[in-house]
mmCIF file of C-alpha atoms and ligand atoms in Angstrom:
data_model
loop_
_atom_site.group_PDB
_atom_site.id
_atom_site.type_symbol
_atom_site.label_atom_id
_atom_site.label_comp_id
_atom_site.label_asym_id
_atom_site.label_seq_id
_atom_site.Cartn_x
_atom_site.Cartn_y
_atom_site.Cartn_z
ATOM 1 C CA MET A 224 -44.008 14.187 5.304
ATOM 2 C CA SER A 225 -41.746 13.046 8.160
ATOM 3 C CA GLN A 226 -38.123 14.149 7.956
ATOM 4 C CA GLN A 227 -37.052 11.427 10.400
ATOM 5 C CA ARG A 228 -34.218 9.170 9.282
ATOM 6 C CA LYS A 229 -35.186 5.546 8.714
ATOM 7 C CA PRO A 230 -33.120 3.193 10.863
ATOM 8 C CA GLY A 231 -30.229 1.956 8.730
ATOM 9 C CA ARG A 232 -28.517 -1.410 8.357
ATOM 10 C CA PHE A 233 -25.945 -0.424 10.984
ATOM 11 C CA SER A 234 -28.342 1.032 13.498
ATOM 12 C CA GLY A 235 -27.083 0.022 16.958
ATOM 13 C CA LYS A 236 -23.703 -1.132 15.584
ATOM 14 C CA ARG A 237 -20.384 0.185 16.846
ATOM 15 C CA ILE A 238 -17.708 0.438 14.150
ATOM 16 C CA ALA A 239 -13.995 1.266 14.170
ATOM 17 C CA VAL A 240 -12.659 2.377 10.768
ATOM 18 C CA ILE A 241 -8.853 2.205 10.808
ATOM 19 C CA GLY A 242 -7.476 4.722 8.314
ATOM 20 C CA ALA A 243 -10.728 6.685 8.026
ATOM 21 C CA GLY A 244 -9.081 9.888 6.848
ATOM 22 C CA SER A 245 -7.969 10.714 3.342
ATOM 23 C CA VAL A 246 -4.565 11.794 2.015
ATOM 24 C CA GLY A 247 -6.191 14.512 -0.079
ATOM 25 C CA PRO A 248 -9.434 16.221 -1.032
ATOM 26 C CA GLY A 249 -12.177 13.967 -2.342
ATOM 27 C CA TRP A 250 -13.401 10.528 -1.401
ATOM 28 C CA GLY A 251 -10.873 7.893 -0.400
ATOM 29 C CA ASN A 252 -11.919 4.343 0.429
ATOM 30 C CA GLY A 253 -11.650 4.804 4.196
ATOM 31 C CA LYS A 254 -13.423 8.149 4.348
ATOM 32 C CA ALA A 255 -16.292 6.927 2.146
ATOM 33 C CA ALA A 256 -16.700 3.804 4.304
ATOM 34 C CA ALA A 257 -16.740 5.770 7.568
ATOM 35 C CA VAL A 258 -19.374 8.168 6.212
ATOM 36 C CA LEU A 259 -21.484 5.340 4.771
ATOM 37 C CA TYR A 260 -21.509 3.357 8.055
ATOM 38 C CA ALA A 261 -22.728 6.516 9.797
ATOM 39 C CA ARG A 262 -25.369 7.207 7.120
ATOM 40 C CA GLU A 263 -26.612 3.664 7.767
ATOM 41 C CA GLY A 264 -27.026 4.433 11.469
ATOM 42 C CA GLY A 265 -23.705 3.156 12.861
ATOM 43 C CA GLN A 266 -21.632 4.794 15.576
ATOM 44 C CA VAL A 267 -18.212 5.268 14.018
ATOM 45 C CA LEU A 268 -14.796 5.610 15.606
ATOM 46 C CA VAL A 269 -12.638 7.407 13.055
ATOM 47 C CA VAL A 270 -9.066 6.169 13.574
ATOM 48 C CA ASP A 271 -6.157 7.803 11.762
ATOM 49 C CA GLN A 272 -2.567 8.810 12.448
ATOM 50 C CA ASN A 273 -3.232 12.151 10.784
ATOM 51 C CA GLU A 274 -5.243 14.329 13.160
ATOM 52 C CA VAL A 275 -6.429 16.751 10.471
ATOM 53 C CA ALA A 276 -7.678 13.894 8.308
ATOM 54 C CA ALA A 277 -9.388 12.205 11.274
ATOM 55 C CA LEU A 278 -11.154 15.405 12.306
ATOM 56 C CA GLU A 279 -12.285 16.079 8.748
ATOM 57 C CA THR A 280 -14.068 12.721 8.531
ATOM 58 C CA GLU A 281 -15.471 12.985 12.061
ATOM 59 C CA ASN A 282 -16.814 16.490 11.419
ATOM 60 C CA LEU A 283 -18.278 15.438 8.084
ATOM 61 C CA ILE A 284 -20.227 12.642 9.774
ATOM 62 C CA ARG A 285 -21.419 14.939 12.557
ATOM 63 C CA SER A 286 -22.438 17.620 10.042
ATOM 64 C CA GLU A 287 -24.746 15.038 8.439
ATOM 65 C CA GLY A 288 -26.305 14.238 11.828
ATOM 66 C CA GLY A 289 -24.350 11.000 12.253
ATOM 67 C CA SER A 290 -22.497 9.681 15.279
ATOM 68 C CA ALA A 291 -18.680 9.784 15.299
ATOM 69 C CA ASN A 292 -15.685 10.067 17.594
ATOM 70 C CA ASN A 293 -12.038 10.098 16.657
ATOM 71 C CA PHE A 294 -8.834 8.462 17.809
ATOM 72 C CA VAL A 295 -5.475 9.713 16.545
ATOM 73 C CA GLY A 296 -2.612 7.232 16.551
ATOM 74 C CA ASP A 297 -0.212 5.131 14.526
ATOM 75 C CA MET A 298 -1.614 1.598 14.327
ATOM 76 C CA THR A 299 1.834 0.093 13.703
ATOM 77 C CA ASP A 300 2.292 0.663 17.447
ATOM 78 C CA ALA A 301 0.627 -2.166 19.408
ATOM 79 C CA ASN A 302 -0.130 0.105 22.360
ATOM 80 C CA ALA A 303 -1.790 2.683 20.120
ATOM 81 C CA ALA A 304 -3.887 -0.098 18.560
ATOM 82 C CA LYS A 305 -5.017 -1.232 22.016
ATOM 83 C CA ALA A 306 -5.797 2.373 22.933
ATOM 84 C CA ALA A 307 -7.874 2.811 19.747
ATOM 85 C CA ILE A 308 -10.045 -0.184 20.592
ATOM 86 C CA ALA A 309 -10.301 1.013 24.206
ATOM 87 C CA ALA A 310 -11.475 4.376 22.859
ATOM 88 C CA ALA A 311 -14.301 2.625 20.967
ATOM 89 C CA LEU A 312 -15.378 0.883 24.173
ATOM 90 C CA THR A 313 -15.300 4.149 26.105
ATOM 91 C CA ALA A 314 -17.234 6.012 23.443
ATOM 92 C CA PHE A 315 -19.773 3.363 22.458
ATOM 93 C CA GLY A 316 -19.647 0.651 25.136
ATOM 94 C CA GLY A 317 -18.558 -2.068 22.691
ATOM 95 C CA LEU A 318 -17.411 -2.928 19.196
ATOM 96 C CA ASP A 319 -19.267 -4.807 16.463
ATOM 97 C CA VAL A 320 -17.269 -4.076 13.293
ATOM 98 C CA LEU A 321 -13.555 -3.626 12.652
ATOM 99 C CA HIS A 322 -12.843 -2.111 9.225
ATOM 100 C CA PHE A 323 -9.129 -2.042 8.375
ATOM 101 C CA ASN A 324 -8.335 0.322 5.500
ATOM 102 C CA VAL A 325 -4.766 1.586 5.974
ATOM 103 C CA GLY A 326 -2.269 0.615 3.317
ATOM 104 C CA ILE A 327 0.698 2.044 1.457
ATOM 105 C CA SER A 328 2.752 0.984 -1.538
ATOM 106 C CA THR A 329 6.262 1.634 -2.752
ATOM 107 C CA ARG A 330 7.140 0.778 -6.326
ATOM 108 C CA GLY A 331 9.915 -1.725 -6.928
ATOM 109 C CA GLY A 332 10.732 -5.388 -7.508
ATOM 110 C CA ILE A 333 12.827 -7.671 -5.341
ATOM 111 C CA ALA A 334 16.116 -6.365 -6.775
ATOM 112 C CA ASP A 335 15.449 -2.668 -6.225
ATOM 113 C CA THR A 336 13.426 -2.616 -3.005
ATOM 114 C CA SER A 337 15.386 -1.717 0.114
ATOM 115 C CA PHE A 338 14.805 -3.759 3.224
ATOM 116 C CA GLU A 339 13.718 -0.517 4.955
ATOM 117 C CA ASP A 340 10.963 0.022 2.374
ATOM 118 C CA TRP A 341 9.945 -3.646 2.568
ATOM 119 C CA ARG A 342 9.691 -3.461 6.370
ATOM 120 C CA ARG A 343 7.814 -0.119 6.289
ATOM 121 C CA VAL A 344 5.195 -1.470 3.892
ATOM 122 C CA PHE A 345 4.781 -4.670 5.908
ATOM 123 C CA SER A 346 4.612 -2.701 9.136
ATOM 124 C CA ILE A 347 1.688 -0.560 7.916
ATOM 125 C CA ASN A 348 -0.139 -3.066 5.698
ATOM 126 C CA LEU A 349 0.212 -6.169 7.861
ATOM 127 C CA ASP A 350 1.619 -5.502 11.349
ATOM 128 C CA ALA A 351 -0.947 -2.761 11.986
ATOM 129 C CA ALA A 352 -3.712 -5.179 10.953
ATOM 130 C CA PHE A 353 -2.294 -7.773 13.352
ATOM 131 C CA HIS A 354 -2.257 -5.280 16.234
ATOM 132 C CA VAL A 355 -5.780 -3.904 15.809
ATOM 133 C CA THR A 356 -7.245 -7.342 15.106
ATOM 134 C CA GLN A 357 -5.649 -8.824 18.220
ATOM 135 C CA ALA A 358 -6.894 -5.889 20.305
ATOM 136 C CA ALA A 359 -10.419 -6.006 18.828
ATOM 137 C CA LEU A 360 -11.181 -9.729 18.825
ATOM 138 C CA PRO A 361 -12.032 -10.126 22.529
ATOM 139 C CA GLU A 362 -14.597 -7.318 22.169
ATOM 140 C CA LEU A 363 -15.944 -8.587 18.854
ATOM 141 C CA GLU A 364 -16.364 -12.051 20.366
ATOM 142 C CA ARG A 365 -18.468 -10.606 23.184
ATOM 143 C CA GLY A 366 -21.045 -9.297 20.695
ATOM 144 C CA THR A 367 -23.408 -10.971 18.277
ATOM 145 C CA GLY A 368 -23.087 -10.642 14.522
ATOM 146 C CA SER A 369 -19.571 -9.206 14.743
ATOM 147 C CA SER A 370 -17.419 -8.782 11.692
ATOM 148 C CA ILE A 371 -14.034 -7.706 10.354
ATOM 149 C CA VAL A 372 -13.412 -6.303 6.871
ATOM 150 C CA TYR A 373 -9.893 -5.757 5.530
ATOM 151 C CA ILE A 374 -9.217 -3.675 2.411
ATOM 152 C CA THR A 375 -6.605 -5.438 0.290
ATOM 153 C CA THR A 376 -5.887 -5.047 -3.445
ATOM 154 C CA LEU A 377 -6.066 -6.924 -6.725
ATOM 155 C CA ALA A 378 -2.261 -6.592 -6.777
ATOM 156 C CA ALA A 379 -2.253 -9.251 -4.037
ATOM 157 C CA GLU A 380 -3.437 -11.714 -6.690
ATOM 158 C CA LEU A 381 -2.270 -10.455 -10.096
ATOM 159 C CA ASN A 382 0.910 -8.983 -11.527
ATOM 160 C CA GLY A 383 0.925 -5.691 -13.400
ATOM 161 C CA PRO A 384 3.663 -4.161 -15.558
ATOM 162 C CA TYR A 385 5.110 -2.305 -12.554
ATOM 163 C CA PRO A 386 6.440 -4.356 -9.661
ATOM 164 C CA TYR A 387 5.380 -3.541 -6.102
ATOM 165 C CA VAL A 388 6.867 -6.515 -4.318
ATOM 166 C CA GLY A 389 6.278 -5.254 -0.783
ATOM 167 C CA TYR A 390 2.727 -4.094 -1.485
ATOM 168 C CA GLU A 391 1.778 -7.266 -3.349
ATOM 169 C CA SER A 392 3.303 -9.575 -0.728
ATOM 170 C CA SER A 393 1.971 -7.751 2.327
ATOM 171 C CA LYS A 394 -1.562 -7.550 0.913
ATOM 172 C CA ALA A 395 -1.495 -11.246 -0.055
ATOM 173 C CA ALA A 396 -0.548 -11.971 3.555
ATOM 174 C CA LEU A 397 -3.399 -9.728 4.725
ATOM 175 C CA CYS A 398 -5.871 -11.849 2.729
ATOM 176 C CA ARG A 399 -4.438 -14.933 4.416
ATOM 177 C CA LEU A 400 -4.638 -13.279 7.841
ATOM 178 C CA SER A 401 -8.330 -12.642 7.196
ATOM 179 C CA ARG A 402 -8.954 -16.302 6.359
ATOM 180 C CA SER A 403 -6.995 -17.458 9.444
ATOM 181 C CA VAL A 404 -9.157 -15.239 11.637
ATOM 182 C CA ALA A 405 -12.283 -16.433 9.795
ATOM 183 C CA ALA A 406 -11.397 -20.067 10.510
ATOM 184 C CA ASP A 407 -10.460 -19.449 14.164
ATOM 185 C CA TYR A 408 -13.587 -17.435 14.930
ATOM 186 C CA ALA A 409 -16.252 -18.999 12.687
ATOM 187 C CA ALA A 410 -17.798 -20.792 15.667
ATOM 188 C CA ARG A 411 -17.195 -17.845 17.973
ATOM 189 C CA GLY A 412 -19.481 -15.319 16.324
ATOM 190 C CA VAL A 413 -16.952 -13.235 14.385
ATOM 191 C CA ARG A 414 -16.813 -13.192 10.577
ATOM 192 C CA SER A 415 -13.760 -11.991 8.646
ATOM 193 C CA ASN A 416 -13.637 -11.037 4.959
ATOM 194 C CA THR A 417 -11.669 -8.833 2.573
ATOM 195 C CA VAL A 418 -12.580 -6.375 -0.158
ATOM 196 C CA VAL A 419 -10.168 -6.563 -3.088
ATOM 197 C CA PRO A 420 -10.253 -3.296 -5.048
ATOM 198 C CA GLY A 421 -8.920 -2.970 -8.578
ATOM 199 C CA MET A 422 -8.451 0.433 -10.237
ATOM 200 C CA ILE A 423 -10.043 2.960 -7.893
ATOM 201 C CA ASP A 424 -10.006 6.713 -8.525
ATOM 202 C CA THR A 425 -9.080 8.125 -5.093
ATOM 203 C CA PRO A 426 -6.952 10.919 -3.602
ATOM 204 C CA HIS A 427 -4.444 8.177 -2.699
ATOM 205 C CA VAL A 428 -3.939 7.485 -6.419
ATOM 206 C CA HIS A 429 -3.918 11.198 -7.270
ATOM 207 C CA ALA A 430 -1.111 11.677 -4.719
ATOM 208 C CA HIS A 431 0.681 8.682 -6.177
ATOM 209 C CA VAL A 432 0.650 10.106 -9.721
ATOM 210 C CA ALA A 433 1.024 13.755 -8.628
ATOM 211 C CA SER A 434 4.442 14.036 -10.239
ATOM 212 C CA SER A 435 2.946 13.003 -13.556
ATOM 213 C CA THR A 436 2.584 15.875 -16.020
ATOM 214 C CA ASN A 437 -0.681 14.488 -17.295
ATOM 215 C CA GLN A 438 -2.885 13.112 -14.576
ATOM 216 C CA GLN A 439 -5.844 12.888 -16.933
ATOM 217 C CA ALA A 440 -3.844 10.615 -19.249
ATOM 218 C CA VAL A 441 -2.979 8.393 -16.274
ATOM 219 C CA ALA A 442 -6.646 8.269 -15.268
ATOM 220 C CA ASP A 443 -7.682 7.473 -18.845
ATOM 221 C CA THR A 444 -5.064 4.712 -19.101
ATOM 222 C CA ARG A 445 -6.266 3.163 -15.853
ATOM 223 C CA ALA A 446 -9.921 3.361 -16.905
ATOM 224 C CA ALA A 447 -9.197 1.904 -20.341
ATOM 225 C CA GLN A 448 -7.786 -1.265 -18.779
ATOM 226 C CA VAL A 449 -10.990 -2.017 -16.888
ATOM 227 C CA PRO A 450 -13.578 -4.107 -18.782
ATOM 228 C CA MET A 451 -16.266 -1.688 -17.543
ATOM 229 C CA LYS A 452 -14.150 1.193 -18.968
ATOM 230 C CA ARG A 453 -14.121 3.223 -15.791
ATOM 231 C CA GLN A 454 -12.203 3.295 -12.544
ATOM 232 C CA GLY A 455 -14.099 2.463 -9.392
ATOM 233 C CA THR A 456 -14.740 4.980 -6.629
ATOM 234 C CA GLY A 457 -14.337 4.986 -2.876
ATOM 235 C CA TRP A 458 -18.105 4.423 -2.749
ATOM 236 C CA ASP A 459 -17.848 1.214 -4.783
ATOM 237 C CA VAL A 460 -15.324 -0.125 -2.272
ATOM 238 C CA ALA A 461 -17.331 1.139 0.710
ATOM 239 C CA GLU A 462 -20.597 -0.412 -0.498
ATOM 240 C CA ALA A 463 -18.952 -3.833 -0.849
ATOM 241 C CA ALA A 464 -17.358 -3.511 2.596
ATOM 242 C CA LEU A 465 -20.643 -2.520 4.207
ATOM 243 C CA PHE A 466 -22.370 -5.517 2.654
ATOM 244 C CA LEU A 467 -19.716 -7.872 4.057
ATOM 245 C CA ALA A 468 -19.870 -6.194 7.476
ATOM 246 C CA SER A 469 -23.665 -6.243 7.598
ATOM 247 C CA ASP A 470 -26.022 -8.902 8.917
ATOM 248 C CA ALA A 471 -27.082 -9.515 5.286
ATOM 249 C CA ALA A 472 -23.713 -11.295 4.884
ATOM 250 C CA GLY A 473 -24.256 -13.286 8.086
ATOM 251 C CA PHE A 474 -23.334 -16.649 6.460
ATOM 252 C CA ILE A 475 -20.283 -15.285 4.620
ATOM 253 C CA THR A 476 -16.818 -15.575 6.117
ATOM 254 C CA GLY A 477 -13.315 -16.086 4.737
ATOM 255 C CA VAL A 478 -14.045 -14.613 1.308
ATOM 256 C CA ASP A 479 -12.093 -12.105 -0.788
ATOM 257 C CA LEU A 480 -14.615 -9.970 -2.688
ATOM 258 C CA ARG A 481 -13.178 -8.355 -5.816
ATOM 259 C CA VAL A 482 -14.442 -4.862 -6.634
ATOM 260 C CA ASP A 483 -12.671 -4.364 -9.928
ATOM 261 C CA GLY A 484 -15.121 -3.766 -12.800
ATOM 262 C CA GLY A 485 -14.181 -7.186 -14.199
ATOM 263 C CA MET A 486 -10.431 -6.524 -14.169
ATOM 264 C CA SER A 487 -9.542 -9.929 -12.770
ATOM 265 C CA ILE A 488 -11.143 -11.549 -15.821
ATOM 266 C CA LEU A 489 -8.143 -10.254 -17.786
ATOM 267 C CA MET A 490 -5.672 -12.092 -15.534
ATOM 268 C CA GLY A 491 -2.560 -10.054 -15.140
ATOM 269 C CA ASN A 492 -2.602 -7.101 -17.526
ATOM 270 C CA ALA A 493 -3.173 -4.451 -14.871
ATOM 271 C CA ALA A 494 -1.113 -1.282 -14.611
ATOM 272 C CA ILE A 495 -1.768 -0.878 -10.911
HETATM 273 N N1 NAD B 758 -7.080 3.598 -4.778
HETATM 274 C C1 NAD B 758 -6.839 2.439 -5.331
HETATM 275 O O1 NAD B 758 -6.728 2.325 -6.568
HETATM 276 C C2 NAD B 758 -6.684 1.224 -4.462
HETATM 277 C C3 NAD B 758 -6.629 0.016 -5.103
HETATM 278 C C4 NAD B 758 -6.503 -1.121 -4.361
HETATM 279 C C5 NAD B 758 -6.435 -1.045 -2.977
HETATM 280 N N2 NAD B 758 -6.471 0.144 -2.342
HETATM 281 C C6 NAD B 758 -6.366 0.154 -0.878
HETATM 282 O O2 NAD B 758 -7.200 1.128 -0.302
HETATM 283 C C7 NAD B 758 -6.610 1.572 0.916
HETATM 284 C C8 NAD B 758 -6.403 3.069 0.907
HETATM 285 O O3 NAD B 758 -7.591 3.689 0.580
HETATM 286 P P1 NAD B 758 -7.864 5.247 0.812
HETATM 287 O O4 NAD B 758 -8.370 5.736 -0.483
HETATM 288 O O5 NAD B 758 -8.722 5.430 2.003
HETATM 289 O O6 NAD B 758 -6.377 5.834 1.113
HETATM 290 P P2 NAD B 758 -5.855 7.113 1.868
HETATM 291 O O7 NAD B 758 -4.372 6.966 1.786
HETATM 292 O O8 NAD B 758 -6.495 8.351 1.310
HETATM 293 O O9 NAD B 758 -6.351 6.979 3.371
HETATM 294 C C9 NAD B 758 -5.744 6.117 4.273
HETATM 295 C C10 NAD B 758 -5.638 6.784 5.628
HETATM 296 O O10 NAD B 758 -4.909 5.888 6.470
HETATM 297 C C11 NAD B 758 -4.092 6.660 7.325
HETATM 298 N N3 NAD B 758 -2.967 5.855 7.808
HETATM 299 C C12 NAD B 758 -1.898 5.423 7.083
HETATM 300 N N4 NAD B 758 -1.063 4.722 7.862
HETATM 301 C C13 NAD B 758 -1.612 4.712 9.105
HETATM 302 C C14 NAD B 758 -1.210 4.155 10.357
HETATM 303 N N5 NAD B 758 -0.061 3.488 10.472
HETATM 304 N N6 NAD B 758 -2.005 4.304 11.431
HETATM 305 C C15 NAD B 758 -3.165 5.018 11.317
HETATM 306 N N7 NAD B 758 -3.590 5.577 10.169
HETATM 307 C C16 NAD B 758 -2.830 5.422 9.072
HETATM 308 C C17 NAD B 758 -3.657 7.847 6.485
HETATM 309 O O11 NAD B 758 -3.293 8.945 7.305
HETATM 310 C C18 NAD B 758 -4.882 8.120 5.622
HETATM 311 O O12 NAD B 758 -5.693 9.151 6.152
HETATM 312 C C19 NAD B 758 -5.258 0.888 1.046
HETATM 313 O O13 NAD B 758 -5.372 -0.230 1.897
HETATM 314 C C20 NAD B 758 -4.975 0.490 -0.382
HETATM 315 O O14 NAD B 758 -4.101 -0.608 -0.466
HETATM 316 C C21 NAD B 758 -6.587 1.292 -3.066
#
């Protein structure tokens, strides 16, 4: 029997995954997406500010026989964002998919969030998206079947018991940015959509609850709130993103696709 790989959905596609590393061991949303694009035949530029994390994802893809390069830089810096897109052009000769995954949160409501924290969250969650999108669009427009996917959060839509005013507000703005781009570029060959994850079991969340004495209890509490009675995984988020980025979603633009195990049906009881 032939051991040759079948051509995948992303065969011939050039993809930049922004925030393709992971803050810890295991499968984060960005790392899973980068690996999945490569498994589906895509050429992947792994972009991350953390060199170790970037190299880990790049090497993982290469060890599976996939195609990957890396770019290390902080995407809140407009020049670094331009350089990242330029690196994709140098490596692959073009760009077909921009996948924006970076995002941070700091807990706090309007009364107890410092302006520094507010600005930091907006800088990473929204300004970085602005910079890479602006740098990528001329290249995406040159191609056919080009697409952008932004990873947002259910917290952009629904309130939980803990306030995250900067996170919620910046991610809501990111959803709106996606729809603005979708409207501007609908007739210019570039689609733009978001994936809206709910409770996802990732190293990012493990790091977030690391100070907790009982991580298992936190995980159980999160899972119990989901109608499907489990947290999602980085793969659940990646699979939805790949669908939106693929030609199979060629008539879909400007949507926010929830990947939340039915969480949004409950309207506002989330402990995100
Ligand atoms: N895990 C969940 O429950 C959950 C739920 C909803 C949404 N999300 C979203 O998923 C995304 C994070 O997913 P993940 O699991 O891949 O997280 P992660 O934190 O493990 O990985 C994100 C990567 O982005 C990199 N990064 C951060 N800031 C950067 C910058 N300025 N420039 C370049 N790289 C930068 C980090 O170094 C890291 O490697 C976020 O957008 C988050 O809002 C997660």
